[in-house]
């Protein structure tokens, strides 16, 4: 089957590759680009371990074709830290003990990263609803909620500091 | 997890998509949000030889009001429905229902048109669009035709959409003032399809119900329009007895499939309960 040439920006790097149309984005990221942070936890689009950010929206990359990303901007967990400094969501999951085995964490972090841009000050209910596409087997979610709230406060404080 | 091989096409206009459909016929499937089709392909339930991606066709997305009608492009995502100030104000039932569909990531990709044309009785938009008396604009090689939502759903995964056609737009009249609506959905967890759900659109004149639309999700091979339930309410004061009569009439048309969500008796009883709750909630919103 003929491959298609795509140009996609991943974590700020422009990438040009030929892909088979049936290649799922998650496999493209993990196998072609070696970005193995995003994980695969199911084959029915439920778990959200594969969540990445495509053109400003959280998407389950197991249910998206790499060929569809031609011209898109993709952010994965590897793109969250800035020059070695953790993003607020990463720091908050660490401080609030929002992970144990770490398998859901990349998807959780990338989802939280987008959630906090769409809603800068979410309530607990909004966090739980906003993270409902991501399953976790370890934490019981409680500390993940705390981590997202923690990150929201950090981001707001940083924004106020810039404004002042 | 691994879909079969296929050829991929990404037309940028509806006419281009139609000519690809004409060219590849039954071997082609339209790719919208991909959150029903790709899961089926990953399990090899579907193995189309050609995917025609509609995501690059801008004319298929967006929500606008024109000539007293809200026109929603078929490729409009669930997230866009929820975020639409126009829908929040004029067709709040659609916003309430969309927020009960799937999860945030799925809603970013899944489209209203795909939810409708999939023809899955588990999907929520079929019952919602029937409750709203929506019209579907289908475009094919010979031009456009309009089908009422109530006539569109023919069976499980079967609709009136012909293989050479594309659902282009969904047209819905905005709610008249003082219309109340509700969608009550029973589910095992966030993101699951309904065990049973009921959509209600009500208008009241004082205590008397002046009009009612009642539809049911996932308790039959297709979304059900509970017309006898509507007749049990219209022209009468809204009382416990009239609500119970409407619920009984809704239960009488249920024909659910037995599965892990429950047996026939349970799903039928829950359809009645969701009908009662949706009627009561819609009535409180008739303001």
Coordinates of C-alpha atoms in Angstrom, one line a residue:
Chain A
X1 CA 0.0 0.0 0.0
X2 CA 1.4 3.4 -1.0
X3 CA 3.0 5.4 1.8
X4 CA 2.1 9.0 2.2
X5 CA 4.6 11.7 3.0
X6 CA 3.6 13.8 6.0
X7 CA 5.1 16.9 7.6
X8 CA 4.3 17.2 11.3
X9 CA 5.7 19.4 14.1
X10 CA 6.3 17.3 17.2
X11 CA 7.5 19.1 20.3
X12 CA 8.6 22.0 18.1
X13 CA 10.6 19.8 15.7
X14 CA 9.5 19.6 12.1
X15 CA 9.5 16.0 11.0
X16 CA 9.0 14.7 7.4
X17 CA 8.3 11.0 7.1
X18 CA 6.5 8.6 4.8
X19 CA 3.9 6.6 6.6
X20 CA 1.5 3.8 5.8
X21 CA -2.0 5.2 6.1
X22 CA -3.0 2.6 8.6
X23 CA -0.2 3.6 11.0
X24 CA -1.8 4.8 14.3
X25 CA -0.4 8.1 15.6
X26 CA 0.6 6.3 18.9
X27 CA 2.8 3.8 16.9
X28 CA 4.3 6.6 14.8
X29 CA 5.3 8.5 17.9
X30 CA 6.6 5.5 19.8
X31 CA 8.2 3.4 17.0
X32 CA 9.2 5.9 14.3
X33 CA 10.1 8.9 16.5
X34 CA 11.1 6.9 19.6
X35 CA 8.9 9.1 21.8
X36 CA 8.0 6.3 24.2
X37 CA 6.4 8.4 26.9
X38 CA 2.9 8.0 25.5
X39 CA 1.7 4.5 26.3
X40 CA -0.9 2.0 25.1
X41 CA -3.3 0.7 27.8
X42 CA -6.2 -0.6 25.7
X43 CA -7.5 -1.2 22.2
X44 CA -10.9 0.3 22.6
X45 CA -10.1 4.0 23.0
X46 CA -10.9 4.2 26.7
X47 CA -7.8 4.5 28.8
X48 CA -6.2 7.7 27.5
X49 CA -2.6 6.6 28.2
X50 CA -1.8 7.6 24.6
X51 CA -3.2 11.2 25.0
X52 CA -1.2 13.8 23.1
X53 CA -2.0 17.4 22.2
X54 CA -2.8 18.0 18.5
X55 CA -3.3 21.6 17.4
X56 CA -4.4 22.6 20.9
X57 CA -6.7 19.7 21.7
X58 CA -6.2 16.6 23.8
X59 CA -6.5 13.5 21.5
X60 CA -6.2 9.8 22.1
X61 CA -3.4 9.0 19.6
X62 CA -4.5 5.4 19.4
X63 CA -7.6 6.6 17.6
X64 CA -5.9 8.9 15.1
X65 CA -3.9 8.1 12.0
X66 CA -0.4 9.5 11.7
X67 CA -1.3 10.4 8.1
X68 CA -4.1 12.7 9.5
X69 CA -1.4 14.8 11.3
X70 CA 0.1 16.2 8.1
X71 CA 0.5 19.9 8.9
X72 CA -0.3 19.5 12.6
X73 CA 1.5 20.5 15.7
X74 CA 1.8 17.7 18.2
X75 CA 3.0 17.9 21.8
X76 CA 3.9 14.8 23.8
X77 CA 5.0 14.5 27.4
X78 CA 8.6 14.8 26.3
X79 CA 7.8 18.3 25.1
X80 CA 6.4 19.6 28.4
X81 CA 9.7 20.5 30.2
X82 CA 11.4 23.7 29.1
X83 CA 15.2 23.4 29.0
X84 CA 15.1 20.8 31.8
X85 CA 12.7 22.8 34.0
X86 CA 9.6 20.8 34.7
X87 CA 6.3 22.2 33.5
X88 CA 3.9 23.1 36.4
X89 CA 1.9 19.9 35.8
X90 CA 4.9 17.7 36.0
X91 CA 6.2 19.4 39.2
X92 CA 2.7 19.1 40.8
X93 CA 2.3 15.4 40.0
X94 CA 5.7 14.9 41.7
X95 CA 4.9 17.1 44.7
X96 CA 1.4 15.7 45.3
X97 CA 2.3 12.1 44.7
X98 CA 0.0 11.9 41.6
X99 CA 1.7 8.8 40.2
X100 CA 2.9 5.4 41.2
X101 CA 3.7 3.0 38.3
X102 CA 3.8 5.9 35.9
X103 CA 2.1 4.2 33.0
X104 CA -0.9 6.6 32.8
X105 CA 1.2 9.6 33.8
X106 CA 2.3 10.9 30.4
X107 CA -1.3 10.9 29.2
X108 CA -2.5 12.4 32.5
X109 CA 0.1 15.2 32.2
X110 CA -0.6 16.1 28.6
X111 CA -4.3 16.1 29.4
X112 CA -3.8 18.3 32.5
X113 CA -1.6 20.6 30.5
X114 CA -4.5 21.3 28.0
X115 CA -7.2 21.2 30.7
X116 CA -5.5 24.1 32.5
X117 CA -5.3 26.2 29.4
X118 CA -9.0 25.7 28.7
X119 CA -9.9 26.3 32.3
X120 CA -7.3 28.1 34.4
X121 CA -9.1 27.6 37.7
X122 CA -11.1 24.4 37.6
X123 CA -13.1 23.1 40.6
X124 CA -12.6 19.6 41.8
X125 CA -15.7 18.5 39.9
X126 CA -14.4 20.1 36.7
X127 CA -11.0 18.4 37.2
X128 CA -12.6 15.0 37.6
X129 CA -14.9 15.5 34.6
X130 CA -12.0 17.1 32.6
X131 CA -9.7 14.1 33.3
X132 CA -12.5 11.5 32.7
X133 CA -10.9 10.2 29.5
X134 CA -7.8 9.0 31.5
X135 CA -7.8 5.8 33.6
X136 CA -5.4 5.1 36.4
X137 CA -5.0 1.8 38.2
X138 CA -2.7 3.0 41.0
X139 CA -3.6 6.3 42.6
X140 CA -7.4 6.2 43.0
X141 CA -7.3 9.7 41.4
X142 CA -7.4 11.6 44.6
X143 CA -3.8 12.8 44.4
X144 CA -4.1 13.5 40.7
X145 CA -6.9 15.9 41.5
X146 CA -4.7 17.5 44.1
X147 CA -1.8 17.7 41.6
X148 CA -4.0 19.4 38.9
X149 CA -5.2 22.0 41.5
X150 CA -1.6 22.5 42.6
X151 CA -0.5 23.1 39.0
X152 CA -3.5 25.5 38.5
X153 CA -2.3 27.6 41.4
X154 CA 1.3 27.6 40.3
X155 CA 0.3 28.6 36.8
X156 CA -1.9 31.4 38.1
X157 CA 0.8 32.7 40.4
X158 CA 3.2 32.7 37.6
X159 CA 0.8 34.6 35.4
X160 CA 0.2 37.2 38.1
X161 CA 3.9 37.6 38.6
X162 CA 4.3 38.3 34.9
X163 CA 1.4 40.8 35.0
X164 CA 2.9 42.6 38.0
Chain B
X1 CA -5.3 -2.9 17.7
X2 CA -4.0 -3.2 14.1
X3 CA -6.3 -2.1 11.3
X4 CA -6.1 -3.7 7.8
X5 CA -4.4 -1.9 5.0
X6 CA -6.3 0.8 3.1
X7 CA -5.8 3.7 0.8
X8 CA -6.2 7.1 2.3
X9 CA -7.8 10.1 0.6
X10 CA -8.2 13.6 2.0
X11 CA -10.4 15.7 -0.2
X12 CA -10.8 19.4 0.5
X13 CA -14.3 19.9 -0.9
X14 CA -17.6 18.1 -0.7
X15 CA -17.7 17.6 -4.5
X16 CA -14.2 16.0 -4.4
X17 CA -15.4 13.7 -1.6
X18 CA -18.5 12.7 -3.6
X19 CA -16.5 11.9 -6.7
X20 CA -14.2 9.7 -4.6
X21 CA -17.2 8.0 -3.1
X22 CA -18.6 7.4 -6.6
X23 CA -15.2 6.1 -7.8
X24 CA -14.6 3.6 -4.9
X25 CA -18.3 2.7 -4.1
X26 CA -18.8 0.1 -1.5
X27 CA -15.1 -0.3 -0.8
X28 CA -14.9 3.2 0.6
X29 CA -15.9 4.6 4.0
X30 CA -16.0 8.2 5.1
X31 CA -13.7 9.1 7.9
X32 CA -15.0 11.8 10.2
X33 CA -13.9 11.9 13.9
X34 CA -12.9 8.3 13.5
X35 CA -14.0 7.4 17.0
X36 CA -16.4 4.7 15.9
X37 CA -14.9 3.7 12.6
X38 CA -11.2 3.3 13.7
X39 CA -12.2 1.3 16.8
X40 CA -14.1 -1.1 14.5
X41 CA -11.2 -1.2 12.1
X42 CA -8.8 -1.9 14.9
X43 CA -10.9 -4.9 15.8
X44 CA -11.2 -5.9 12.1
X45 CA -15.0 -5.6 12.3
X46 CA -14.7 -3.2 9.4
X47 CA -12.0 -3.5 6.6
X48 CA -12.7 -0.7 4.1
X49 CA -10.2 -0.6 1.2
X50 CA -10.4 3.2 1.0
X51 CA -10.9 5.9 3.7
X52 CA -12.1 9.3 2.6
X53 CA -11.1 11.7 5.3
X54 CA -13.6 14.6 5.6
X55 CA -11.6 16.5 8.2
X56 CA -10.0 18.9 5.6
X57 CA -13.4 20.0 4.3
X58 CA -14.1 23.3 6.0
X59 CA -17.6 23.7 4.6
X60 CA -18.7 20.7 6.7
X61 CA -18.0 22.4 10.1
X62 CA -19.5 25.2 12.1
X63 CA -22.7 26.3 13.7
X64 CA -24.7 29.2 12.4
X65 CA -28.2 30.6 12.5
X66 CA -29.8 31.4 9.2
X67 CA -33.4 32.2 8.3
X68 CA -34.6 31.2 11.8
X69 CA -32.9 27.8 11.6
X70 CA -29.7 26.6 13.4
X71 CA -27.5 24.9 10.9
X72 CA -24.8 22.6 12.2
X73 CA -22.1 21.2 9.9
X74 CA -21.9 17.4 10.1
X75 CA -18.2 17.6 11.0
X76 CA -18.8 19.8 14.0
X77 CA -17.2 18.2 17.0
X78 CA -19.0 17.4 20.3
X79 CA -16.7 19.9 22.0
X80 CA -17.7 22.6 19.6
X81 CA -21.4 21.8 20.3
X82 CA -20.8 22.2 24.1
X83 CA -18.8 25.4 23.7
X84 CA -21.3 27.0 21.3
X85 CA -22.9 30.1 22.9
X86 CA -25.6 29.9 20.2
X87 CA -26.6 26.4 21.1
X88 CA -26.4 27.0 24.9
X89 CA -28.9 29.8 24.4
X90 CA -31.2 28.3 21.7
X91 CA -31.0 24.5 21.8
X92 CA -29.6 23.7 25.3
X93 CA -30.7 20.0 25.0
X94 CA -28.0 19.5 22.4
X95 CA -25.4 20.9 24.7
X96 CA -26.6 18.9 27.7
X97 CA -26.6 15.7 25.6
X98 CA -23.2 16.3 24.1
X99 CA -21.6 16.8 27.5
X100 CA -22.9 13.3 28.4
X101 CA -21.2 11.7 25.4
X102 CA -17.9 9.9 25.8
X103 CA -15.0 11.9 27.4
X104 CA -13.1 15.1 26.6
X105 CA -10.6 13.5 24.2
X106 CA -13.3 11.7 22.3
X107 CA -15.5 14.8 22.1
X108 CA -12.6 16.7 20.6
X109 CA -12.7 14.3 17.6
X110 CA -16.1 12.8 17.4
X111 CA -18.6 14.7 15.3
X112 CA -22.4 15.1 15.5
X113 CA -22.7 13.9 11.9
X114 CA -20.7 10.8 12.6
X115 CA -22.6 10.0 15.7
X116 CA -25.8 10.2 13.6
X117 CA -24.7 8.3 10.5
X118 CA -23.1 5.5 12.5
X119 CA -26.7 4.4 13.3
X120 CA -25.6 2.8 16.6
X121 CA -28.6 2.6 19.0
X122 CA -26.1 3.3 21.8
X123 CA -25.3 6.7 20.4
X124 CA -27.1 9.7 21.9
X125 CA -27.6 12.0 18.9
X126 CA -30.2 9.9 17.2
X127 CA -32.7 10.3 20.0
X128 CA -31.7 13.9 20.6
X129 CA -32.2 14.9 16.9
X130 CA -35.6 13.1 16.8
X131 CA -36.6 15.0 19.9
X132 CA -35.6 18.2 18.3
X133 CA -37.4 17.3 15.0
X134 CA -34.1 17.9 13.2
X135 CA -33.7 17.8 9.4
X136 CA -30.7 16.1 7.9
X137 CA -29.3 17.6 4.7
X138 CA -27.8 14.8 2.6
X139 CA -25.7 15.5 -0.5
X140 CA -25.2 13.1 -3.3
X141 CA -24.2 13.0 -7.0
X142 CA -27.7 14.3 -7.9
X143 CA -27.8 17.1 -5.4
X144 CA -29.2 17.6 -2.0
X145 CA -32.2 16.0 -0.2
X146 CA -33.7 16.5 3.2
X147 CA -34.7 13.8 5.6
X148 CA -36.4 14.2 9.0
X149 CA -34.4 12.7 11.8
X150 CA -37.5 10.6 12.6
X151 CA -37.4 8.9 9.2
X152 CA -33.6 8.5 9.1
X153 CA -32.8 5.6 11.4
X154 CA -33.8 2.2 9.9
X155 CA -32.0 -0.4 12.0
X156 CA -28.9 -1.1 13.9
X157 CA -26.1 0.5 11.9
X158 CA -28.6 1.1 9.1
X159 CA -29.8 4.6 8.1
X160 CA -31.4 6.2 5.1
X161 CA -28.0 7.6 4.0
X162 CA -27.1 6.1 0.6
X163 CA -23.6 4.8 -0.1
X164 CA -22.9 7.6 -2.5
X165 CA -24.2 10.3 -0.1
X166 CA -22.6 12.5 2.6
X167 CA -24.5 14.0 5.5
X168 CA -23.7 17.7 5.1
X169 CA -25.8 19.6 7.7
X170 CA -28.2 19.2 10.6
X171 CA -31.0 21.8 10.7
X172 CA -32.8 22.5 13.9
X173 CA -35.3 25.2 14.8
X174 CA -34.3 27.1 17.9
X175 CA -36.5 26.6 21.0
X176 CA -39.5 28.8 21.3
X177 CA -39.5 30.9 24.5
X178 CA -40.4 28.9 27.7
X179 CA -39.5 25.6 26.1
X180 CA -38.0 23.2 28.7
X181 CA -35.8 20.2 27.9
X182 CA -33.8 17.5 29.5
X183 CA -31.7 14.4 28.7
X184 CA -31.5 11.8 31.4
X185 CA -28.9 9.1 30.8
X186 CA -28.3 6.1 33.0
X187 CA -24.8 4.7 32.5
X188 CA -22.4 2.5 34.3
X189 CA -19.6 5.1 34.2
X190 CA -18.5 8.2 32.4
X191 CA -17.9 7.5 28.7
X192 CA -20.2 4.5 28.6
X193 CA -23.1 4.1 26.2
X194 CA -26.5 4.4 28.0
X195 CA -28.1 1.6 29.7
X196 CA -31.2 3.7 29.0
X197 CA -31.7 7.4 28.3
X198 CA -34.7 9.7 27.6
X199 CA -34.8 13.0 25.9
X200 CA -37.8 15.3 26.6
X201 CA -38.7 18.7 25.1
X202 CA -41.8 20.3 26.7
X203 CA -43.9 23.4 26.5
X204 CA -46.3 24.3 29.2
X205 CA -49.3 26.6 29.2
X206 CA -49.8 27.3 32.9
X207 CA -49.9 23.8 34.5
X208 CA -51.0 22.2 31.3
X209 CA -48.6 20.5 28.9
X210 CA -49.1 22.2 25.5
X211 CA -46.5 20.2 23.6
X212 CA -44.1 17.3 24.2
X213 CA -41.5 15.4 22.4
X214 CA -40.1 12.2 24.0
X215 CA -37.4 9.9 22.6
X216 CA -35.4 7.0 24.0
X217 CA -31.8 5.9 23.6
X218 CA -30.4 2.3 23.5
X219 CA -33.6 0.5 24.4
X220 CA -34.4 -0.7 20.9
X221 CA -32.6 -1.5 17.6
X222 CA -32.9 2.2 16.8
X223 CA -33.6 5.4 18.8
X224 CA -37.3 5.4 19.6
X225 CA -39.9 8.2 19.3
X226 CA -42.4 7.6 22.2
X227 CA -45.4 9.2 20.6
X228 CA -47.9 7.5 22.9
X229 CA -46.0 8.9 25.8
X230 CA -46.3 12.4 24.4
X231 CA -50.1 11.9 23.9
X232 CA -50.3 10.8 27.6
X233 CA -49.1 14.3 28.6
X234 CA -50.3 16.8 26.0
X235 CA -53.4 18.8 26.9
X236 CA -53.4 17.6 30.5
X237 CA -52.0 19.1 33.7
X238 CA -48.6 17.7 34.6
X239 CA -49.3 15.4 37.6
X240 CA -47.7 12.3 39.1
X241 CA -50.4 10.3 37.3
X242 CA -49.8 11.8 33.9
X243 CA -46.0 11.4 34.2
X244 CA -46.5 7.7 35.2
X245 CA -48.8 7.2 32.3
X246 CA -46.2 8.7 29.9
X247 CA -43.5 6.5 31.4
X248 CA -45.7 3.4 31.0
X249 CA -46.3 4.3 27.4
X250 CA -42.6 4.8 26.8
X251 CA -41.8 1.4 28.4
X252 CA -44.4 -0.3 26.1
X253 CA -42.4 0.5 23.0
X254 CA -39.0 -0.6 24.4
X255 CA -37.3 -3.5 22.7
X256 CA -33.8 -3.5 24.3
X257 CA -31.0 -6.0 23.6
X258 CA -29.8 -8.0 26.6
X259 CA -26.1 -7.5 27.3
X260 CA -23.7 -6.6 30.1
X261 CA -25.7 -3.4 30.8
X262 CA -28.6 -5.5 31.9
X263 CA -31.5 -7.6 30.8
X264 CA -34.7 -6.6 29.0
X265 CA -36.7 -6.0 32.1
X266 CA -34.1 -3.8 33.7
X267 CA -33.4 -1.7 30.7
X268 CA -37.2 -1.3 30.1
X269 CA -37.8 -0.2 33.7
X270 CA -34.8 2.2 33.5
X271 CA -36.2 3.7 30.2
X272 CA -39.4 4.4 32.2
X273 CA -37.5 5.9 35.1
X274 CA -35.4 8.1 32.8
X275 CA -38.6 9.3 31.1
X276 CA -40.1 10.3 34.4
X277 CA -36.9 12.2 35.5
X278 CA -36.5 13.9 32.1
X279 CA -40.2 15.1 32.1
X280 CA -39.9 16.5 35.6
X281 CA -36.6 18.2 34.9
X282 CA -37.8 19.6 31.5
X283 CA -40.9 20.9 33.3
X284 CA -38.8 22.9 35.8
X285 CA -37.0 24.4 32.9
X286 CA -40.1 25.7 31.1
X287 CA -39.4 29.3 32.1

